[in-house]
CSV table of C-alpha atoms and ligand atoms in Angstrom, one decimal:
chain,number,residue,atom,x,y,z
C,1,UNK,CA,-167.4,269.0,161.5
C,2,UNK,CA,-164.6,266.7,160.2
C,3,UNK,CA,-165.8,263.0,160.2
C,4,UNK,CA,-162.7,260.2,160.0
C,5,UNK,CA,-164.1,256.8,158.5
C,6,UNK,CA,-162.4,253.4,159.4
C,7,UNK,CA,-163.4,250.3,158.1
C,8,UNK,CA,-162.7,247.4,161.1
C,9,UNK,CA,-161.9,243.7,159.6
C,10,UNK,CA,-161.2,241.1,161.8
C,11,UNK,CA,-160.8,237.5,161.9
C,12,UNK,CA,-160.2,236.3,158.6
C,13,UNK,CA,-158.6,233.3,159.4
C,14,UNK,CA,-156.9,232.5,155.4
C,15,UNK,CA,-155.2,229.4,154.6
C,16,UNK,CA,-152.5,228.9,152.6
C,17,UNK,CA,-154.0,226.9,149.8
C,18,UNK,CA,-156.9,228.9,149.1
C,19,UNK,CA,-159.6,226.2,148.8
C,20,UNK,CA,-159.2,225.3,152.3
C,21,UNK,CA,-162.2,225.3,154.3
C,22,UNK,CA,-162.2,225.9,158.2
C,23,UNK,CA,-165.0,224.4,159.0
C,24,UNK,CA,-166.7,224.3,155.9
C,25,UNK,CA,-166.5,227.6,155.5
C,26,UNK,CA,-163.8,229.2,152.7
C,27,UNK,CA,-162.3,231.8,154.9
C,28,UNK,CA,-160.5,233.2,151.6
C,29,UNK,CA,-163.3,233.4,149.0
C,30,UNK,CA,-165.6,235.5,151.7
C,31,UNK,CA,-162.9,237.5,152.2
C,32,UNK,CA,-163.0,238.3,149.1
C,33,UNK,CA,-166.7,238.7,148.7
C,34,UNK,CA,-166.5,241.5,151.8
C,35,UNK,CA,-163.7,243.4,150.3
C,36,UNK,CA,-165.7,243.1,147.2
C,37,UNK,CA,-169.1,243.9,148.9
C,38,UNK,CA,-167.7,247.1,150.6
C,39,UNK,CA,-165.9,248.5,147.3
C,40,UNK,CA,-169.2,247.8,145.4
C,41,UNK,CA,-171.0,250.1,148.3
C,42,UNK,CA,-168.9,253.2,147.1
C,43,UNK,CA,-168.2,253.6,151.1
C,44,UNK,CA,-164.8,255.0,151.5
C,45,UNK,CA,-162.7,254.8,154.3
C,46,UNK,CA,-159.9,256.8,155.9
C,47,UNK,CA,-158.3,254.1,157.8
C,48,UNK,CA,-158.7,250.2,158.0
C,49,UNK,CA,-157.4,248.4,160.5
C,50,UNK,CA,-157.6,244.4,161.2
C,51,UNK,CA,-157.8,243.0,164.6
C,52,UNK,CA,-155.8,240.2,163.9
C,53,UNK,CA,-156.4,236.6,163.0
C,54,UNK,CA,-155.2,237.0,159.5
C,55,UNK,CA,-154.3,234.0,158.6
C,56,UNK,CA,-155.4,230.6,160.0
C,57,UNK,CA,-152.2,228.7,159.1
C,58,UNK,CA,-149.7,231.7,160.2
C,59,UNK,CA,-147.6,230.4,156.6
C,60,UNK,CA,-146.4,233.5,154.8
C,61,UNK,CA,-147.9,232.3,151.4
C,62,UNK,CA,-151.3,233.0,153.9
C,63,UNK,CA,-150.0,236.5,154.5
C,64,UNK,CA,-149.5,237.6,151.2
C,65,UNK,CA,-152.9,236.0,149.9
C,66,UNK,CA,-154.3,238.5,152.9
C,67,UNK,CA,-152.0,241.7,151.6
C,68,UNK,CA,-152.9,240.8,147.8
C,69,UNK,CA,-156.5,241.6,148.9
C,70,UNK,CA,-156.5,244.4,151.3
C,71,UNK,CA,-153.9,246.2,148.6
C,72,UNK,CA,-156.2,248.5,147.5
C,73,UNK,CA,-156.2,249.9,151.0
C,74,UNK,CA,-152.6,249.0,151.9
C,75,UNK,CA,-151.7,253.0,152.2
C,76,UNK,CA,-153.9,253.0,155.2
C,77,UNK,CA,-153.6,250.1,156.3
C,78,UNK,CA,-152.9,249.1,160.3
C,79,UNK,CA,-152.8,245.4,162.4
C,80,UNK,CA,-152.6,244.1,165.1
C,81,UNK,CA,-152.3,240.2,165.7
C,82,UNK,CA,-154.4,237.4,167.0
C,83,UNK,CA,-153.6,233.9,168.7
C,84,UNK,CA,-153.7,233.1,165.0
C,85,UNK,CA,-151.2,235.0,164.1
C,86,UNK,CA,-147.3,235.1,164.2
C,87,UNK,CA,-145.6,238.2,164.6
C,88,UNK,CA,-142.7,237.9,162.3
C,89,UNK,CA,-144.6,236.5,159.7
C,90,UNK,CA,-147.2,239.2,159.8
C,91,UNK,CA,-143.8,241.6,159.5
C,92,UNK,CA,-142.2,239.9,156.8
C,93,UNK,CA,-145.0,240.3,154.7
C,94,UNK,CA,-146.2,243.9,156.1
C,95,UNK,CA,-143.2,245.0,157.2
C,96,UNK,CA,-143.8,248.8,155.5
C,97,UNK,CA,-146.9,249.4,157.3
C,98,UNK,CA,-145.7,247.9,160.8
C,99,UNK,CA,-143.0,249.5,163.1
C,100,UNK,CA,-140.4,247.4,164.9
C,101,UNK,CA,-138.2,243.8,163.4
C,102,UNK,CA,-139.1,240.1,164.1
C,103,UNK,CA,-141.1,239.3,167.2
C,104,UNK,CA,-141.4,242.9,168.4
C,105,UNK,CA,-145.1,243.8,169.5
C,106,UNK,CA,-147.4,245.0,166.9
C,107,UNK,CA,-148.8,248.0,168.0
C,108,UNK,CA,-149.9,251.1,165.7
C,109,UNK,CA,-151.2,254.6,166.9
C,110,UNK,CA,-152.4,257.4,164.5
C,111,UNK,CA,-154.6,261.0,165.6
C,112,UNK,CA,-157.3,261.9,163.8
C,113,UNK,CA,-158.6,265.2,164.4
C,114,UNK,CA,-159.3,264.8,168.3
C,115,UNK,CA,-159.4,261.4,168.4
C,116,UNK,CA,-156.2,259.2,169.2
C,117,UNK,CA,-156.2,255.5,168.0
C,118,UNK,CA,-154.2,253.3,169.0
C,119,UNK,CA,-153.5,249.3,168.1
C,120,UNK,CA,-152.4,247.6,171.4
C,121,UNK,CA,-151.0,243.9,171.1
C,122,UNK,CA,-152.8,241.1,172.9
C,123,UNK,CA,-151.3,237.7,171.3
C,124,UNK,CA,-149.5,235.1,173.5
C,125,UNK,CA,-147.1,233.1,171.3
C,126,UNK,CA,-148.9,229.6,171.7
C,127,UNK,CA,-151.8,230.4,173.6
C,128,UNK,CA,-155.4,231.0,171.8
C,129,UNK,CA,-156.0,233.5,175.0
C,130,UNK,CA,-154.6,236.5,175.0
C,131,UNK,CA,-152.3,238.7,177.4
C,132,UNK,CA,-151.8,242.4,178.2
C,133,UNK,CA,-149.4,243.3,180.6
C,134,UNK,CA,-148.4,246.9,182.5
C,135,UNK,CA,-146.0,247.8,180.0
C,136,UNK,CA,-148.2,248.0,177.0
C,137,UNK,CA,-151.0,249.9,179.2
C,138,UNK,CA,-148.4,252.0,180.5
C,139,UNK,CA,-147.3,252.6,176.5
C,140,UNK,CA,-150.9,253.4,175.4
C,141,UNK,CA,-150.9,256.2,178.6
C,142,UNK,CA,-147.5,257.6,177.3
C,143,UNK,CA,-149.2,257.9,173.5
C,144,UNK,CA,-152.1,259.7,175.0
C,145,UNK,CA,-150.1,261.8,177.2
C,146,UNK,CA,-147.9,263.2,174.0
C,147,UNK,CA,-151.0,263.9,172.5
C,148,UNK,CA,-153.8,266.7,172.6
C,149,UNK,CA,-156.3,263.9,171.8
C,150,UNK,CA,-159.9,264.1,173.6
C,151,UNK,CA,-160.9,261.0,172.7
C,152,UNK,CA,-159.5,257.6,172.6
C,153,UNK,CA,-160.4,254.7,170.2
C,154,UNK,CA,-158.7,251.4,171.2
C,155,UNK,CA,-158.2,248.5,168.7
C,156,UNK,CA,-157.0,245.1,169.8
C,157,UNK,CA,-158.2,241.2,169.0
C,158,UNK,CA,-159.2,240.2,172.4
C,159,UNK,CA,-162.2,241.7,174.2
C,160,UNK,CA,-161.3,243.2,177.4
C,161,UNK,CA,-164.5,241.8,179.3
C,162,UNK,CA,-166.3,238.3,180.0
C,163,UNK,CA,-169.1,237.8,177.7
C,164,UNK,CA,-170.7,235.6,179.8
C,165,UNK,CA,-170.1,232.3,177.6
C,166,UNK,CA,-168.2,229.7,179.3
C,167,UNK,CA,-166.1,228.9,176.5
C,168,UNK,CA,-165.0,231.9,174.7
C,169,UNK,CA,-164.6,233.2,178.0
C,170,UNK,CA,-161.7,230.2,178.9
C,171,UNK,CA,-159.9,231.5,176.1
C,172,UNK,CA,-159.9,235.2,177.1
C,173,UNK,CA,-157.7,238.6,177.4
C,174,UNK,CA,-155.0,237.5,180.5
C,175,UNK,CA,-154.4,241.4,182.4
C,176,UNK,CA,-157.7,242.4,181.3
C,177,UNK,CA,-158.4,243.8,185.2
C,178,UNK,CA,-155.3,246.5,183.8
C,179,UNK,CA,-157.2,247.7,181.0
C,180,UNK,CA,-160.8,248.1,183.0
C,181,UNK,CA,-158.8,250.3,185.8
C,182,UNK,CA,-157.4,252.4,183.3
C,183,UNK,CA,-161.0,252.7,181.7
C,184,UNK,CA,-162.2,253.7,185.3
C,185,UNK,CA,-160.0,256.6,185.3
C,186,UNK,CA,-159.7,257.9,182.0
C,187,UNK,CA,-162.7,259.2,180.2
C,188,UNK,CA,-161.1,260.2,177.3
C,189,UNK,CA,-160.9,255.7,176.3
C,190,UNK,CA,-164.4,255.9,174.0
C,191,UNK,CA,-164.2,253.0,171.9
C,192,UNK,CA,-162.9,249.9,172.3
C,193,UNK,CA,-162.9,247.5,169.0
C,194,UNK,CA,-161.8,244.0,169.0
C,195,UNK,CA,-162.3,240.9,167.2
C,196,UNK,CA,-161.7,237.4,168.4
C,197,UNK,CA,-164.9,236.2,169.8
C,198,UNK,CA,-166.9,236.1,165.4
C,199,UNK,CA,-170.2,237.6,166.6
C,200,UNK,CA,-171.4,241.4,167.2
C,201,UNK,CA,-171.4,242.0,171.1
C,202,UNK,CA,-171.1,245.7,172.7
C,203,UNK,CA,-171.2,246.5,176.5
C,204,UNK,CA,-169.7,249.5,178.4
C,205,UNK,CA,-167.0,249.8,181.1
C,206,UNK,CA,-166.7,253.1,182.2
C,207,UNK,CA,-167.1,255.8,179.7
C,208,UNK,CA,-165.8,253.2,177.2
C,209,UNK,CA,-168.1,251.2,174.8
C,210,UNK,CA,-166.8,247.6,174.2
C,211,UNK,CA,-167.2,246.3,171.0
C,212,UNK,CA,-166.2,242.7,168.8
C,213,UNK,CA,-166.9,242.1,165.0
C,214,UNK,CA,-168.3,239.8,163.4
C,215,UNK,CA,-165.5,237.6,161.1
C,216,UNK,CA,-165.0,238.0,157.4
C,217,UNK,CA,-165.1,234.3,157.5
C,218,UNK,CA,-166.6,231.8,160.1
C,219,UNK,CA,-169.1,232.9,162.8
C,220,UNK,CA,-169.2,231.9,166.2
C,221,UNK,CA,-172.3,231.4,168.5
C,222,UNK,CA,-171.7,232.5,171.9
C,223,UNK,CA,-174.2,230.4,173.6
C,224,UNK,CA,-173.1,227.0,174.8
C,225,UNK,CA,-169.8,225.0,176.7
C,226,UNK,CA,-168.4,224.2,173.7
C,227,UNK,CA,-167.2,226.1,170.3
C,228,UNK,CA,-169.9,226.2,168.4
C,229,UNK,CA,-170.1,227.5,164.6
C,230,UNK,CA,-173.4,228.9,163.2
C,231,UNK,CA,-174.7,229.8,159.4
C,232,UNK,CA,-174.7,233.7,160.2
C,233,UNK,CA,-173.3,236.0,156.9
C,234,UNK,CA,-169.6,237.3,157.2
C,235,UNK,CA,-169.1,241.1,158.4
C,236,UNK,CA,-167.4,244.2,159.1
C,237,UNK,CA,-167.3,247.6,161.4
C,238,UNK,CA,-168.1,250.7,160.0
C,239,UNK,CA,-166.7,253.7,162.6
C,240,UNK,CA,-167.2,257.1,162.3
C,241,UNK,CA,-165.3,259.4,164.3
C,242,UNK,CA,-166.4,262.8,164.9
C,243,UNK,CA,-165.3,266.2,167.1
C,244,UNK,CA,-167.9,265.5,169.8
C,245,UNK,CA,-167.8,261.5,169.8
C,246,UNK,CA,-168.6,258.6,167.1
C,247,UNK,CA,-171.0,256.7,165.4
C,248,UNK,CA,-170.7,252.7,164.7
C,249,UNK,CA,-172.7,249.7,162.6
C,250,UNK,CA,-171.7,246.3,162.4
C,251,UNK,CA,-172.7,245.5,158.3
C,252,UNK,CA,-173.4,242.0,157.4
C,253,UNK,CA,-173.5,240.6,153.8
C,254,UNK,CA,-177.1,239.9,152.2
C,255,UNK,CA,-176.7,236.2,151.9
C,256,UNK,CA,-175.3,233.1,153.7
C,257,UNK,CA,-173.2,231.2,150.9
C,258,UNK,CA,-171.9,228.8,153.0
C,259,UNK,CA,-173.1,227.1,156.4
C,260,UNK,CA,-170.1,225.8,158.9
C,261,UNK,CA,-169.7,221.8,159.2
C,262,UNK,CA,-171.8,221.5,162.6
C,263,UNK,CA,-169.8,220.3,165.3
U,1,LIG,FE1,-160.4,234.3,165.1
């Protein structure tokens, strides 16, 4: 059985200046201390891909701070961007492991084994929602149909469902209905990873399992009208993906270091 291992990061919100605290909470130091924490584990990882909120500030000095970290990784490396993100910046700075110039969407696919994976685009320049629209779904059906994949694994920041909390729901995925019809009718989409939302949630739709990440930085608690920020340890996605399906954890760090400025 061959087994493809990804390592999922997500919402890492880095400033320029790296002292800067969002919220309390430095967004670049616990970066570092999960990049650190998953080298120490001796885990090892095929692929890594971040779904998006790189930097906080969008600055390119932000960017590079975020490449000089993930390096180690960088020959198997794929993005996609966040509302906190900006597309040509995230290309200047990674322009070797993303496809396209400038604005262009950031979108990656790669097959492994029977699995296809693919990196669809969700930011909205100026929004902190997030769009899809028939043209990327319609992309992601061409990549599958050029394929002899079985299985799909989706990667994208925004969550493709309401989690049920008023306020991370207001700033959602716009065209999200396009994504749940093409879940309806294709059982081959799996595995849907996104970030966005800074807490571990999982539902299905379909034959697809919907899944967000916690943050390597700040954590968000989804309960409540209002953002709310919570002392919870940063984290990361561990996916296995096998011939006959996949396995997934959600890993936390052992210790809170820091606790968010409370609202
Ligand atoms: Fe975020």
């Amino acid at each position: 059985m061959t087994t493809t291992r990804i390592l999922q990061l997500t919402d890492l919100h880095v400033f320029k200046d790296p002292a800067t605290r969002l919220k309390g909470i430095p967004t670049f130091e616990l970066l570092n201390d999960v990049v650190e924490f998953i080298r120490s584990s001796g885990e090892t990882f095929d692929y890594v891909v971040v779904t998006g909120d790189h930097t906080h500030d969008e600055l390119p000095e932000s960017y590079s701070a975020v490449r000089s970290v993930l390096n180690p990784w960088i020959d198997r490396l794929f993005q996609v961007p966040g509302n906190h993100d900006d597309r040509a910046v995230l290309r200047s700075v990674f322009g070797d492991r993303i496809a396209g110039e400038g604005d262009d969407r950031v979108n990656f696919s790669f097959q492994a084994g029977p699995w296809l994976c693919l990196g669809l685009d969700t930011h909205l320049p100026g929004a902190v929602s997030g769009l899809i629209d028939a043209s990327q779904v319609d992309w992601a059906r061409r990549q599958l149909a050029d394929s002899d994949a079985q299985m799909v694994g989706l990667f994208f920041h925004h969550p493709p469902v309401d989690l049920g909390s008023p306020w991370i729901d207001a700033i959602g995925l716009t065209g999200k209905e396009l994504l749940q019809s093409w879940f309806a009718e294709e059982p081959r989409v799996r595995l849907v990873c996104c970030g966005h939302v800074h807490h571990e949630f999982r539902t299905m739709l379909g034959h697809a399992e919907i899944m967000t990440t916690p943050s390597t930085g700040i954590q968000f608690s989804p309960v409540g009208n209002a953002p709310t920020f919570v002392a919870s340890p940063p984290g990361y996605r561990v996916i296995e993906l096998h011939d006959t399906g996949y396995t997934t954890r959600v890993v936390c760090l052992p210790d809170v270091r820091f606790s968010p400025v409370l609202n």
